[in-house]
mmCIF file with all atom_site columns, C-alpha atoms in Angstrom:
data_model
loop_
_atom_site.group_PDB
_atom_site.id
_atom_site.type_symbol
_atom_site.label_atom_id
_atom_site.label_alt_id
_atom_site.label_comp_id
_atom_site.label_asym_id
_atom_site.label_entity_id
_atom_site.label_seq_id
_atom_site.pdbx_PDB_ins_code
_atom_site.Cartn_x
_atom_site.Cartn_y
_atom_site.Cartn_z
_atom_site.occupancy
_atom_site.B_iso_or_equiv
_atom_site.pdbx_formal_charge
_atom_site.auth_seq_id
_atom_site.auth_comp_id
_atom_site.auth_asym_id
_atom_site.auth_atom_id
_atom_site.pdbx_PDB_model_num
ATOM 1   C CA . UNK A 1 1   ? 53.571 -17.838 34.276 1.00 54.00 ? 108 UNK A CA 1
ATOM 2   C CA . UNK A 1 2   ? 50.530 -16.814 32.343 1.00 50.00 ? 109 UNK A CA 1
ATOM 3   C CA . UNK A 1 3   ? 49.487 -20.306 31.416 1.00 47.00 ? 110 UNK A CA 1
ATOM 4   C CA . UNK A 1 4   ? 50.035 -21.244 34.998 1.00 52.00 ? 111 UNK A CA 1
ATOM 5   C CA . UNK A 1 5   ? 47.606 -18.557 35.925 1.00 50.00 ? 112 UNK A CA 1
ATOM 6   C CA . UNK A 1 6   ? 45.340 -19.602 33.400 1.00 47.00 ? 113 UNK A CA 1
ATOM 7   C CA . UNK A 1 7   ? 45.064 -23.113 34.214 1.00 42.00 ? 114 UNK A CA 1
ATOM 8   C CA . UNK A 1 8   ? 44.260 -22.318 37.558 1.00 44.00 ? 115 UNK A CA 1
ATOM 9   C CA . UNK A 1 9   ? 41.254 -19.885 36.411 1.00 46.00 ? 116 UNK A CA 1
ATOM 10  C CA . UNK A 1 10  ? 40.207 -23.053 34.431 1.00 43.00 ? 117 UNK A CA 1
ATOM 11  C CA . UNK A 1 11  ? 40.286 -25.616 37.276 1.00 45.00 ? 118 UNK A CA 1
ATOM 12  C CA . UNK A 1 12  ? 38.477 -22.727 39.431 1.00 44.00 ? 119 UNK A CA 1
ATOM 13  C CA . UNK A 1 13  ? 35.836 -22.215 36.775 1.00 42.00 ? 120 UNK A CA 1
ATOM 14  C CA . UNK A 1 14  ? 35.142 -25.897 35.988 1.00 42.00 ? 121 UNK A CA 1
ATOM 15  C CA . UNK A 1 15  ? 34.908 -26.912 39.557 1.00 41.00 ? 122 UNK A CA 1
ATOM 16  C CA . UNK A 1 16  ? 32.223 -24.024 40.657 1.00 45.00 ? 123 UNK A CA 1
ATOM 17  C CA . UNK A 1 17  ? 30.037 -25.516 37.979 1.00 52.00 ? 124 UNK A CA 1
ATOM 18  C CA . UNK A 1 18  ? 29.595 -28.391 39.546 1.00 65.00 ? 125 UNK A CA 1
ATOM 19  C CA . UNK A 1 19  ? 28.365 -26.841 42.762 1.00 81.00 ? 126 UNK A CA 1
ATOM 20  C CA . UNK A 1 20  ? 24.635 -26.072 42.910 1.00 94.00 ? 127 UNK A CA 1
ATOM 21  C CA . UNK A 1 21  ? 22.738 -24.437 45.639 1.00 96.00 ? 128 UNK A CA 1
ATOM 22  C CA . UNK A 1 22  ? 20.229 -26.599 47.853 1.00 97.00 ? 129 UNK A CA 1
ATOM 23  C CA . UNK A 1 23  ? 17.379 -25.006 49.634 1.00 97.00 ? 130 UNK A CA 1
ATOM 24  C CA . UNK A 1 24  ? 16.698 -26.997 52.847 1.00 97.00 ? 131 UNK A CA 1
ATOM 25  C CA . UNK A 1 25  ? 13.673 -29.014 52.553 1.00 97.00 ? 132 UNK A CA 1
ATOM 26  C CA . UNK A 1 26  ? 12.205 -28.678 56.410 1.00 97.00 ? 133 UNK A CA 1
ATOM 27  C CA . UNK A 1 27  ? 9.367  -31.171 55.869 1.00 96.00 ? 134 UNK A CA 1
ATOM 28  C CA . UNK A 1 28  ? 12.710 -34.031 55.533 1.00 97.00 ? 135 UNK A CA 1
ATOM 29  C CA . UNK A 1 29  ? 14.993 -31.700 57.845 1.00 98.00 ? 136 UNK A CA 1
ATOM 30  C CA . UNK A 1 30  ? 15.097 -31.369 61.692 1.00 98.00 ? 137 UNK A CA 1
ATOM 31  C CA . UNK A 1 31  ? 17.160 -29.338 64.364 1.00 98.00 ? 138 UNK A CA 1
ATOM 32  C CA . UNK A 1 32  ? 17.557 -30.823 67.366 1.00 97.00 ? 139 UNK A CA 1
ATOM 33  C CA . UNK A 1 33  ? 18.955 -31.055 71.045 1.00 97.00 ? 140 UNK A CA 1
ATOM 34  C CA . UNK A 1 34  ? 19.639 -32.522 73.946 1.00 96.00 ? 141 UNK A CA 1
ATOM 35  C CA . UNK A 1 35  ? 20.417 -31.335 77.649 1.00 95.00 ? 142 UNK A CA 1
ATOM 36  C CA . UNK A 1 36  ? 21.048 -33.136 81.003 1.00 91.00 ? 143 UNK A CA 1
ATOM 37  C CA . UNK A 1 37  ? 18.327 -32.826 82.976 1.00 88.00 ? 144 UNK A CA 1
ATOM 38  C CA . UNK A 1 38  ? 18.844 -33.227 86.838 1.00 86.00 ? 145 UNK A CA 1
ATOM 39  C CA . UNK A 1 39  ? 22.316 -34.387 86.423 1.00 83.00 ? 146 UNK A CA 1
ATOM 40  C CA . UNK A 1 40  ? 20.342 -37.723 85.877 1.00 83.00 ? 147 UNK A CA 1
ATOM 41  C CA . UNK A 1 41  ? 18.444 -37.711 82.135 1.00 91.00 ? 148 UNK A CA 1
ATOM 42  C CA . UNK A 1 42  ? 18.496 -36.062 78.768 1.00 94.00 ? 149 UNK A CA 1
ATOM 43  C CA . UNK A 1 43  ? 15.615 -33.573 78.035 1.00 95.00 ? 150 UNK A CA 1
ATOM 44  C CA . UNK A 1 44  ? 15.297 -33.420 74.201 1.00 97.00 ? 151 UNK A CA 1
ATOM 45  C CA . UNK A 1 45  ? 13.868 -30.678 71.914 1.00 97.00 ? 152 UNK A CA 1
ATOM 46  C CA . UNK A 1 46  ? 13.666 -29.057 68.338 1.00 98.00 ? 153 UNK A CA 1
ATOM 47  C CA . UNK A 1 47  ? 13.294 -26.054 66.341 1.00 98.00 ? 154 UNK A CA 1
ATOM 48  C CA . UNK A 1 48  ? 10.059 -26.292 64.656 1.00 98.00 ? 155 UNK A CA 1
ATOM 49  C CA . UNK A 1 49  ? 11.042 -23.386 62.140 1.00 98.00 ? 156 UNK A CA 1
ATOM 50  C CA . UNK A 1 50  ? 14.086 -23.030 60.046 1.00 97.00 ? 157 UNK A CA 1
ATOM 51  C CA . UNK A 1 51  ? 15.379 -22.572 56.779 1.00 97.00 ? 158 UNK A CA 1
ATOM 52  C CA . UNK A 1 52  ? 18.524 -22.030 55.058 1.00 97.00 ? 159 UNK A CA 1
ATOM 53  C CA . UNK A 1 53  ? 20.573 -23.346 52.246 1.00 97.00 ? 160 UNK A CA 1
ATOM 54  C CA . UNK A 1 54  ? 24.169 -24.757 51.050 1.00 97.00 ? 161 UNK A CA 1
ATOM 55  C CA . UNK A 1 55  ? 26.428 -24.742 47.901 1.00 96.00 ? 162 UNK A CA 1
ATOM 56  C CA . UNK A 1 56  ? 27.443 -28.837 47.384 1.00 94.00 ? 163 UNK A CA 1
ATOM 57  C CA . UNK A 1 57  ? 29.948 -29.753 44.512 1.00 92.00 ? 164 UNK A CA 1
ATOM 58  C CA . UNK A 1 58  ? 28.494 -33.145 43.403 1.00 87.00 ? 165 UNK A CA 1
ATOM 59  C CA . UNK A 1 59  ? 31.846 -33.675 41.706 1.00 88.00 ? 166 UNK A CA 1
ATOM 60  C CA . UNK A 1 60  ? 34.109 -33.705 44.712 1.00 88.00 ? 167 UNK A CA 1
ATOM 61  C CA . UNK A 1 61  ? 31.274 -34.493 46.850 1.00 87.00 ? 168 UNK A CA 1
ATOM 62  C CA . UNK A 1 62  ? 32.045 -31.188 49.424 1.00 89.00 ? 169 UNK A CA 1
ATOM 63  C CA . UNK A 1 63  ? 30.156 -29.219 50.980 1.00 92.00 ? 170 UNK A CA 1
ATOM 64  C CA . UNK A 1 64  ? 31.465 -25.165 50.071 1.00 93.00 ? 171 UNK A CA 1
ATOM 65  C CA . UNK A 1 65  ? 28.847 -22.728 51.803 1.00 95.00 ? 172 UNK A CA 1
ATOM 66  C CA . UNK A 1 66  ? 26.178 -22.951 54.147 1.00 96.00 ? 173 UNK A CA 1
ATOM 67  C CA . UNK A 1 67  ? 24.085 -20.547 55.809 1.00 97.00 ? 174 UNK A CA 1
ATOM 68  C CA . UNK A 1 68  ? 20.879 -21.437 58.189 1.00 97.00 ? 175 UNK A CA 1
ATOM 69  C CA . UNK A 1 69  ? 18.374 -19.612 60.543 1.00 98.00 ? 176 UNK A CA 1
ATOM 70  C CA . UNK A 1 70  ? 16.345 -21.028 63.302 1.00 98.00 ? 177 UNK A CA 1
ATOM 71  C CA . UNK A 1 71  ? 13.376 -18.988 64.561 1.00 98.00 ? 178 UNK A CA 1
ATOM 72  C CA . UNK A 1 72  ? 13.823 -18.758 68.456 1.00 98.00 ? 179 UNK A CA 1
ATOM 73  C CA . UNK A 1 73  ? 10.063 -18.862 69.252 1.00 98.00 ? 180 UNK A CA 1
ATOM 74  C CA . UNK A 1 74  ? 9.495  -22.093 67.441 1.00 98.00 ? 181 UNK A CA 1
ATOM 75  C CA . UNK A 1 75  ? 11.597 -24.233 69.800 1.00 98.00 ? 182 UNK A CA 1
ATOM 76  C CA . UNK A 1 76  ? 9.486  -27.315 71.228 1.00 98.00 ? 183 UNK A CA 1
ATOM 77  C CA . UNK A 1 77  ? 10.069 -29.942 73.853 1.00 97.00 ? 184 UNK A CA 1
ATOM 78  C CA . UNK A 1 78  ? 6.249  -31.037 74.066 1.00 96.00 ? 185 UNK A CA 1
ATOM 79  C CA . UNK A 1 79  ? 5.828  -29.169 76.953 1.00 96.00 ? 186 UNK A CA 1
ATOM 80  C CA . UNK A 1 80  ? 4.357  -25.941 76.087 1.00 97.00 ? 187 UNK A CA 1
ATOM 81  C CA . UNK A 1 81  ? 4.927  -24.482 80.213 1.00 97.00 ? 188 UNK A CA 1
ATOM 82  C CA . UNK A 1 82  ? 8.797  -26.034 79.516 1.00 95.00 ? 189 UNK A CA 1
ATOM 83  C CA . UNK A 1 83  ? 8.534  -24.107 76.119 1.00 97.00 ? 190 UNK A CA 1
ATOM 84  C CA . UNK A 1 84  ? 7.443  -20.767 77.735 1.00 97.00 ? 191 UNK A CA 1
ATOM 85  C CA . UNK A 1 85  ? 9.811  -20.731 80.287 1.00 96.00 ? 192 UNK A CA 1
ATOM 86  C CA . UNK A 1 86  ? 12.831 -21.264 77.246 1.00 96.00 ? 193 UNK A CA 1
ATOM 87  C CA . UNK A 1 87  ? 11.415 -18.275 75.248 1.00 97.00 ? 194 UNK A CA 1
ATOM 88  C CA . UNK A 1 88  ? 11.105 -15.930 78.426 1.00 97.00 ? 195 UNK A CA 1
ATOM 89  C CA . UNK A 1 89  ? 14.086 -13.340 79.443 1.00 96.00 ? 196 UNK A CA 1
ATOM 90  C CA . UNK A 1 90  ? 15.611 -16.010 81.831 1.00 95.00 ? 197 UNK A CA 1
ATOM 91  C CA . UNK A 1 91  ? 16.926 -18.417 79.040 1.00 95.00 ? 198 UNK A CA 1
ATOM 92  C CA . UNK A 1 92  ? 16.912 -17.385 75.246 1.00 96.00 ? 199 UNK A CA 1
ATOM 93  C CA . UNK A 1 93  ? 15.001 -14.143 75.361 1.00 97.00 ? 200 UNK A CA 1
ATOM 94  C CA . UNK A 1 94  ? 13.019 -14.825 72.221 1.00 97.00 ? 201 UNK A CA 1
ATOM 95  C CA . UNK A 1 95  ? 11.695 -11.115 71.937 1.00 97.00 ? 202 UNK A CA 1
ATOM 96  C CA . UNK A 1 96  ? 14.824 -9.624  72.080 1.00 98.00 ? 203 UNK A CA 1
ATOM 97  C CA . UNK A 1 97  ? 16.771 -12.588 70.247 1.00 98.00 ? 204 UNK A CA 1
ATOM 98  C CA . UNK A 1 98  ? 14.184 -14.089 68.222 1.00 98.00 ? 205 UNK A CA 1
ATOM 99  C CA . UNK A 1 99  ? 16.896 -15.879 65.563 1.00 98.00 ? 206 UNK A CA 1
ATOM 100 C CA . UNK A 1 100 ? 19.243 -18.554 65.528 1.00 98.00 ? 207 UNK A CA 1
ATOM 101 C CA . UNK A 1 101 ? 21.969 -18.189 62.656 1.00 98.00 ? 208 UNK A CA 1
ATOM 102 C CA . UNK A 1 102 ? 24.685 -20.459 61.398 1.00 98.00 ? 209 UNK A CA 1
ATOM 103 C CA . UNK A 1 103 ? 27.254 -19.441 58.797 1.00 98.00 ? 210 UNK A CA 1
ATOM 104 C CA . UNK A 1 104 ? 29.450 -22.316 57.569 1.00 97.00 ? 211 UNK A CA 1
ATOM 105 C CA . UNK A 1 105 ? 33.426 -21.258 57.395 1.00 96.00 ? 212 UNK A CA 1
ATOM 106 C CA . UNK A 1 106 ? 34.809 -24.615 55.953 1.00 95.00 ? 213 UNK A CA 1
ATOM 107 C CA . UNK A 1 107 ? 35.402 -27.988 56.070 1.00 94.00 ? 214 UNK A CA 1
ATOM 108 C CA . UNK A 1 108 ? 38.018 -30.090 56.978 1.00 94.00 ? 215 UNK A CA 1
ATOM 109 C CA . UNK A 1 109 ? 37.740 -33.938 56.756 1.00 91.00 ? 216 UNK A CA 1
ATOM 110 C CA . UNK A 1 110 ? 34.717 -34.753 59.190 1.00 94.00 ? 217 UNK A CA 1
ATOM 111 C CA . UNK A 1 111 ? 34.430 -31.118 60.532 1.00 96.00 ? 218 UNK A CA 1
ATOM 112 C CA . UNK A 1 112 ? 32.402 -28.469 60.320 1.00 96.00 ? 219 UNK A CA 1
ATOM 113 C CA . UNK A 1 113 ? 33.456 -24.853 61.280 1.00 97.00 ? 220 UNK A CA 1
ATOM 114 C CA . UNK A 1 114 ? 31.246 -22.020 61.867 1.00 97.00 ? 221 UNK A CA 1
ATOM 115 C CA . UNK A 1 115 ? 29.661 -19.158 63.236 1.00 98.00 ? 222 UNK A CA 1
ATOM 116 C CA . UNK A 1 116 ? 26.719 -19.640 65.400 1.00 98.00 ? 223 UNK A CA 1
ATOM 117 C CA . UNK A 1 117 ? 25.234 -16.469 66.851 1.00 98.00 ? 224 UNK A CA 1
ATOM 118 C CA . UNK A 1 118 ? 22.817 -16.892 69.706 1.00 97.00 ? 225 UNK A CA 1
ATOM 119 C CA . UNK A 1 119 ? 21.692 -14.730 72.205 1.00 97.00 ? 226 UNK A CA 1
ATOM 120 C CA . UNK A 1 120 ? 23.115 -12.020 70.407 1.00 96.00 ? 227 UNK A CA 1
ATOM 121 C CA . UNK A 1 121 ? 26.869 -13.589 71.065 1.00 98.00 ? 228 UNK A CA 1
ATOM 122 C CA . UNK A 1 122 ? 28.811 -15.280 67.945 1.00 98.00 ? 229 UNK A CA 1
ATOM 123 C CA . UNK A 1 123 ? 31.340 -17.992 68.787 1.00 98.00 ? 230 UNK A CA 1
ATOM 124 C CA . UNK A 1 124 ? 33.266 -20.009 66.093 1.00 98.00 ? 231 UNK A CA 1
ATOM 125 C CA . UNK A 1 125 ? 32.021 -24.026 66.562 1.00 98.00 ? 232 UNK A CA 1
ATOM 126 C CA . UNK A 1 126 ? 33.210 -27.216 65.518 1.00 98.00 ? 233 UNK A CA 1
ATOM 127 C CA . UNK A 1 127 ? 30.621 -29.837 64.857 1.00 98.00 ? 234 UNK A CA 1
ATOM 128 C CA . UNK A 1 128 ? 31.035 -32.950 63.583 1.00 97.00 ? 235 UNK A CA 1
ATOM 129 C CA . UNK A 1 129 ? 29.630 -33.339 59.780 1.00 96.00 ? 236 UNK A CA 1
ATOM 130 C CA . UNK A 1 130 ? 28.544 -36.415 57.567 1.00 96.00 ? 237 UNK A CA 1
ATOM 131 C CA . UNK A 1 131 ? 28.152 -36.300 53.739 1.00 95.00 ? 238 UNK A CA 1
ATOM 132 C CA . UNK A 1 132 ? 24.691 -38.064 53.343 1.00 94.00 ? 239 UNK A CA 1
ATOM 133 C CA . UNK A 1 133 ? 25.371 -38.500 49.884 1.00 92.00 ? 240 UNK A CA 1
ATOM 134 C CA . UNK A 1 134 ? 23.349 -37.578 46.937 1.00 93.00 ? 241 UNK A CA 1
ATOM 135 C CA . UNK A 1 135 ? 20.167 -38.733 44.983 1.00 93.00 ? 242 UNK A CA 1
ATOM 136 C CA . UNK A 1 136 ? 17.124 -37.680 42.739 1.00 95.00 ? 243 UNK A CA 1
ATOM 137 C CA . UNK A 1 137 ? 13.876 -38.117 44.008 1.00 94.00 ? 244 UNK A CA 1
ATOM 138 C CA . UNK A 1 138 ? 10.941 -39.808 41.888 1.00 95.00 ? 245 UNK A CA 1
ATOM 139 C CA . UNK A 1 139 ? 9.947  -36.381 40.892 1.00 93.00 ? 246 UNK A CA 1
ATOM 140 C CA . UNK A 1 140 ? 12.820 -35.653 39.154 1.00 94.00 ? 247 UNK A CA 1
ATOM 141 C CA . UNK A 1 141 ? 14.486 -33.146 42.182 1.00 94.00 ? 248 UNK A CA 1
ATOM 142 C CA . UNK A 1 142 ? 18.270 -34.157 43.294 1.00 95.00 ? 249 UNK A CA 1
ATOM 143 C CA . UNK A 1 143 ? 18.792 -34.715 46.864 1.00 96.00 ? 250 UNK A CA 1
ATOM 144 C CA . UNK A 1 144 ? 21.975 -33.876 49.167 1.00 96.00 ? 251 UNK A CA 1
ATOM 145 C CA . UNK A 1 145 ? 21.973 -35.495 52.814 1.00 96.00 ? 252 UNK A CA 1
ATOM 146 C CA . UNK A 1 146 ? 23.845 -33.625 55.817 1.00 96.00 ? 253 UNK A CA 1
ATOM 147 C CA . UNK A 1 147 ? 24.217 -34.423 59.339 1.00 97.00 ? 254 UNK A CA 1
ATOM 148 C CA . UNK A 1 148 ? 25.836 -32.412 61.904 1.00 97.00 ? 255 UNK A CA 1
ATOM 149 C CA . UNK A 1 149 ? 26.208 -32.808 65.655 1.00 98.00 ? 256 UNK A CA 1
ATOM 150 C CA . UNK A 1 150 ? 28.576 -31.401 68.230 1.00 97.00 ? 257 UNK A CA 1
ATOM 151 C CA . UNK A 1 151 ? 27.976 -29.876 71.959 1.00 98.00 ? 258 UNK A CA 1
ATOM 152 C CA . UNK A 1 152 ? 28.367 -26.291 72.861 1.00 97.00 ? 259 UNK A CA 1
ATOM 153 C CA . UNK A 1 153 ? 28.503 -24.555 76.630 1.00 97.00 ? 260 UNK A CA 1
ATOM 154 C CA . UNK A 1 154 ? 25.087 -22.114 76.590 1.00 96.00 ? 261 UNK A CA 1
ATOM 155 C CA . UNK A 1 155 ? 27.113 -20.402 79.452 1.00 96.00 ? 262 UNK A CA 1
ATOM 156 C CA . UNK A 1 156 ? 29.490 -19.137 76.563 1.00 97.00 ? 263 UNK A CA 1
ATOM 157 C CA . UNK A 1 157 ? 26.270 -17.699 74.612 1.00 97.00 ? 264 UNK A CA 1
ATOM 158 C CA . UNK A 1 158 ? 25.194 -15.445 77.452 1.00 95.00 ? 265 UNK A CA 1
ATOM 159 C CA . UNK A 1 159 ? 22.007 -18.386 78.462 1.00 95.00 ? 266 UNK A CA 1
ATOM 160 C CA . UNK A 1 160 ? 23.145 -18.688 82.515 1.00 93.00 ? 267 UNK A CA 1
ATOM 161 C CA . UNK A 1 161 ? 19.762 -19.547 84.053 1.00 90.00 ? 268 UNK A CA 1
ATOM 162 C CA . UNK A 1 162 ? 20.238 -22.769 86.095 1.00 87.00 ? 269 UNK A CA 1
ATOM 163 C CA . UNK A 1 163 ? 19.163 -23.938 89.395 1.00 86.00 ? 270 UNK A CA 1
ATOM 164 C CA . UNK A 1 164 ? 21.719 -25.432 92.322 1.00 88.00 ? 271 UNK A CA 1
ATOM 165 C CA . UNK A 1 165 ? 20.399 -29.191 93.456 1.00 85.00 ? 272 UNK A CA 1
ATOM 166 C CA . UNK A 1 166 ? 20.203 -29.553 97.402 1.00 83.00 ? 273 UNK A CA 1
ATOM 167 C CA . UNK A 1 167 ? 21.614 -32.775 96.564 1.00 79.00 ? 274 UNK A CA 1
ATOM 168 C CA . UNK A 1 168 ? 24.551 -31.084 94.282 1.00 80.00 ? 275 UNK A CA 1
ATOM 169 C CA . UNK A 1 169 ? 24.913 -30.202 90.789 1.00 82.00 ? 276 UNK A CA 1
ATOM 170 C CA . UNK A 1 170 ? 22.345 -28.274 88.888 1.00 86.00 ? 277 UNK A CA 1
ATOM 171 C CA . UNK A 1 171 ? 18.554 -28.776 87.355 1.00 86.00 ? 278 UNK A CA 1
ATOM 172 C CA . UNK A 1 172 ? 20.120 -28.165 83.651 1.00 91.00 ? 279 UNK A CA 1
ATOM 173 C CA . UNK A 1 173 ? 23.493 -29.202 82.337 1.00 92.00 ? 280 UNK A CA 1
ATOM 174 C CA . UNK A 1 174 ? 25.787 -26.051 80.724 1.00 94.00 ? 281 UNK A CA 1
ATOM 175 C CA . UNK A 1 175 ? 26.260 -28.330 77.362 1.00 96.00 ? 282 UNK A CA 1
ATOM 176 C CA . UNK A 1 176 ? 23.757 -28.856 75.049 1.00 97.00 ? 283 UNK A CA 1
ATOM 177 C CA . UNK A 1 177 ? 24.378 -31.744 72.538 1.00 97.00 ? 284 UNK A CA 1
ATOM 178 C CA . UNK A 1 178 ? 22.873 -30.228 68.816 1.00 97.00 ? 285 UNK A CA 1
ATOM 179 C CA . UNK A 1 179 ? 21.140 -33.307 66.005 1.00 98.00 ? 286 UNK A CA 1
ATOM 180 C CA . UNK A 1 180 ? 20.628 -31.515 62.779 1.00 98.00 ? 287 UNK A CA 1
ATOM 181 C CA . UNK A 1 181 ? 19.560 -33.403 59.674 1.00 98.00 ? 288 UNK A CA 1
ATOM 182 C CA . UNK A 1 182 ? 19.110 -31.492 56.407 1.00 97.00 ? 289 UNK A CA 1
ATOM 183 C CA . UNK A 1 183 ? 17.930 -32.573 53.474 1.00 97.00 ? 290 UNK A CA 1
ATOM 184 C CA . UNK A 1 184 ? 18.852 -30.025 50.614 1.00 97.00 ? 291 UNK A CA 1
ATOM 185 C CA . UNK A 1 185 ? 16.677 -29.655 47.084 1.00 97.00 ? 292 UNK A CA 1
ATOM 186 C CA . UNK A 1 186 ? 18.904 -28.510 44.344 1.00 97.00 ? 293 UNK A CA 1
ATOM 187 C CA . UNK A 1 187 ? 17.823 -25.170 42.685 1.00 95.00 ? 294 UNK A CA 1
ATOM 188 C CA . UNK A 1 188 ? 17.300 -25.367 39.027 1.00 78.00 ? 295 UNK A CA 1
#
């Protein structure tokens, strides 16, 4: 029983030092999304300022922790009136809810659970996630690659500001597709 016990302290120990901590590099990193637009096109946009980082076991290649935060007031479409109107009180409320946050839970095959709080709500999503891989750089810095996308329902995050069509349906579509590509810098 005690050798069983330690033997699993072992395998516990050896496999958490392995894992290293990446700081997201946001010159190689990008949060992104998409909405329908008149029922007829996709609108896209990004978060100009985030940061966060993850724990990555290069061993078993998987990703353990992650934690990011997107400032609210940075988002950009390249329309700054379209921009205005997304940090005003009638969609994200950027004064009162100026941050974004993500807290990874775990991961299961090509899944990705969290916590994404928005709006000052916190649902549990499921995005899809892709191992990049690994790498050093030419300056001697190793490299992890993620990529995760999903859809969530804004309606679900308190964000309800729409308009009905005369035609039918509605000037912006409840889901919003999310395109997030980090590049991670291990911490020495």
């Amino acid at each position: 029983m005690l050798f069983g016990k330690i033997t699993t302290i072992s395998i516990l120990l050896a496999t958490s030092l392995f894992a290293g901590i990446y700081t997201i590099d946001t010159e190689h990193s990008s949060v992104g999304f998409k909405v329908k637009h008149l029922m007829i096109s996709n609108v896209k946009g990004s978060f100009d300022h985030f940061n966060g980082d993850f724990e990555y076991d290069e061993k078993t290649k998987t990703l353990k922790k992650m934690n990011g935060l997107i400032q609210v007031d940075s988002i950009n479409t390249g329309i700054e009136k379209r921009d205005a109107h997304l940090k005003s009180a009638e969609i994200f409320d950027a004064k009162q809810y100026p941050e974004i946050k993500f807290n990874l839970s775990k991961i299961e095959d090509d899944k990705a659970y969290g916590q994404l709080t928005m709006h000052g709500v916190t649902k549990e999503i499921i995005l899809t996630y892709e191992n990049g891989g690994s790498i050093k750089d030419p300056w001697g810095n190793q490299r992890t690659g993620i990529a995760l996308n999903g859809k969530i329902n804004r309606k679900e995050f308190g964000i309800t500001w729409n308009k009905v069509l005369e035609a039918g349906g509605v000037a912006v579509s409840e889901e919003i597709k999310l395109d997030i590509e980090l590049e991670g810098i291990l911490q020495k």
